[in-house]
mmCIF file of C-alpha atoms in Angstrom:
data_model
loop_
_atom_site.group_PDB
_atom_site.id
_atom_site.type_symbol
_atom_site.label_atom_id
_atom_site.label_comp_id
_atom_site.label_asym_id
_atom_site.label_seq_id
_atom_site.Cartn_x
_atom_site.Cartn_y
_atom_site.Cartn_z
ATOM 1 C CA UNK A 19 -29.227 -37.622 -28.978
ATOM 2 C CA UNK A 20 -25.889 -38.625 -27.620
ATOM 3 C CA UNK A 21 -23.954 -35.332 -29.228
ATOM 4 C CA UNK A 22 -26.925 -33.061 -27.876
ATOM 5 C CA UNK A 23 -25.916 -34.107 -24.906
ATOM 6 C CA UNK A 24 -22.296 -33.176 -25.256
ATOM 7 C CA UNK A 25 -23.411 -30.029 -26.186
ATOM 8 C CA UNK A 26 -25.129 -29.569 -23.144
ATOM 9 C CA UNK A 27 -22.616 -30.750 -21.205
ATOM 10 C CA UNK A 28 -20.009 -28.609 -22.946
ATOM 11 C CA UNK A 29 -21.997 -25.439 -22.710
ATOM 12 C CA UNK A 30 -21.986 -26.488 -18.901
ATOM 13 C CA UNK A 31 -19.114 -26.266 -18.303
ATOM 14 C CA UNK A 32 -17.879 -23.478 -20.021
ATOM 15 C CA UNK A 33 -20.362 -21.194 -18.421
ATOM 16 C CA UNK A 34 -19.183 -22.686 -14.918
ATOM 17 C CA UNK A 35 -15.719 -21.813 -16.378
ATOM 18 C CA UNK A 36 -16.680 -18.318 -17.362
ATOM 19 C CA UNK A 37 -18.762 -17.876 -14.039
ATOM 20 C CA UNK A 38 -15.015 -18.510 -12.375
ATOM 21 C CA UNK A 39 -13.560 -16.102 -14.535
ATOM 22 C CA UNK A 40 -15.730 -13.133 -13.368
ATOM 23 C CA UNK A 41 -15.752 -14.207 -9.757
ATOM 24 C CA UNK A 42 -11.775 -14.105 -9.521
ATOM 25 C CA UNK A 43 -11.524 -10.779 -11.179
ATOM 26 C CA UNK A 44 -14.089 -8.953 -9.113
ATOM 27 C CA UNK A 45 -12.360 -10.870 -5.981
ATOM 28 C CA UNK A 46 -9.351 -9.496 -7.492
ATOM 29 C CA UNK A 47 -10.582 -6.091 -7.740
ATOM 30 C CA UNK A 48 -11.942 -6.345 -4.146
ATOM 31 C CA UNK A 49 -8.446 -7.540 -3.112
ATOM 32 C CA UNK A 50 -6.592 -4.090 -4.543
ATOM 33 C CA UNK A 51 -9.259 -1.794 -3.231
ATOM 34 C CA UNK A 52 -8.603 -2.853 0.296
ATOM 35 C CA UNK A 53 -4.979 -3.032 -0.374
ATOM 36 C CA UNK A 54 -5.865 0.973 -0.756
ATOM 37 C CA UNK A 55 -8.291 1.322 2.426
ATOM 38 C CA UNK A 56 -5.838 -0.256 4.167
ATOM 39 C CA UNK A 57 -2.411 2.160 2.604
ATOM 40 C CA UNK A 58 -5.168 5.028 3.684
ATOM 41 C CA UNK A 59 -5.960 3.651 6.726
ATOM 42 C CA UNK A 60 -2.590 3.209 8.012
ATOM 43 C CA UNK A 61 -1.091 7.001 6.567
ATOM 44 C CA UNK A 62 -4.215 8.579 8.881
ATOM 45 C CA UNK A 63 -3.127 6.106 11.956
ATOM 46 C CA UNK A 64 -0.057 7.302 11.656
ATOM 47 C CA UNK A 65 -0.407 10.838 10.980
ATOM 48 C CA UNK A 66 -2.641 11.033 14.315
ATOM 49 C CA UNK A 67 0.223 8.902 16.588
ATOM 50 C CA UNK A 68 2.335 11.358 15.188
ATOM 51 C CA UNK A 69 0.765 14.497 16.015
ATOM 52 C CA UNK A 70 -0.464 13.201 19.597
ATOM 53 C CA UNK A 71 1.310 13.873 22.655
ATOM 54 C CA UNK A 72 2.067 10.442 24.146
ATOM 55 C CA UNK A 73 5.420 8.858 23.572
ATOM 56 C CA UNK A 74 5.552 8.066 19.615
ATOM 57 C CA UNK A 75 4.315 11.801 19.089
ATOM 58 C CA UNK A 76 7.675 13.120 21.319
ATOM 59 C CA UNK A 77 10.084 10.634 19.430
ATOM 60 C CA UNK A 78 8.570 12.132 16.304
ATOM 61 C CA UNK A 79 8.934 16.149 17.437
ATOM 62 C CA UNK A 80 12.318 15.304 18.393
ATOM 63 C CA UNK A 81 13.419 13.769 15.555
ATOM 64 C CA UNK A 82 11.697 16.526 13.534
ATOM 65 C CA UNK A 83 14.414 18.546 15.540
ATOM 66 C CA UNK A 84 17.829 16.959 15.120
ATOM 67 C CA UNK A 85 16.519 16.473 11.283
ATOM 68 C CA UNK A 86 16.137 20.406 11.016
ATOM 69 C CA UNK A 87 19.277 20.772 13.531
ATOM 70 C CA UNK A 88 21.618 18.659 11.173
ATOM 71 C CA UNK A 89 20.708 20.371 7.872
ATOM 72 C CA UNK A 90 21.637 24.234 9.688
ATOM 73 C CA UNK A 91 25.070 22.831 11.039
ATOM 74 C CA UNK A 92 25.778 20.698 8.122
ATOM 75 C CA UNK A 93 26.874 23.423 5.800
ATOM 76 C CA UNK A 94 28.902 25.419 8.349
ATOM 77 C CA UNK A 95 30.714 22.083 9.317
ATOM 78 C CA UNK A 96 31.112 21.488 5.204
ATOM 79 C CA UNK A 97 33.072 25.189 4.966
ATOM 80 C CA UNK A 98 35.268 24.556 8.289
ATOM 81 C CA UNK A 99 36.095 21.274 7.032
ATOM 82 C CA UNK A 100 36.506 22.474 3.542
ATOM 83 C CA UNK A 101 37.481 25.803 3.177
ATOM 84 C CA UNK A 102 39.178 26.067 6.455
#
């Protein structure tokens, strides 16, 4: 009777121990695909601020500007300095 027991008990326990198991890979899973919503999230946020007219959206025209202003001069500078 005694080693039916510890059977039971054993077979307890390692279906509380396999009931663990699942739960902390599905909270795993959970974990990554908010990890995404949240990457997602935060490109759209961002995107919008960008695009928008209040103060992030003219920092981010202007420095649209010097970064298209620097690659035009940097080649002509290049040859002056260079060739020159």
């Amino acid at each position: 009777m005694e080693s039916l027991q510890n059977q039971l008990t054993e077979k307890e326990r390692q279906t509380q121990v396999y009931d663990q198991a699942v739960a902390a890979l599905k909270a795993k899973g959970v974990r990554q695909e908010a990890r995404g919503y949240a990457v997602m999230a935060s490109f759209l946020s961002y995107g919008e601020a960008a695009l928008g007219d209040r103060i992030f959206g003219k920092i981010s025209h202007v420095a649209k500007l010097f970064c298209i202003l620097f690659a035009m001069l940097v080649p002509s500078l290049l040859i002056w300095r260079v060739l020159l």
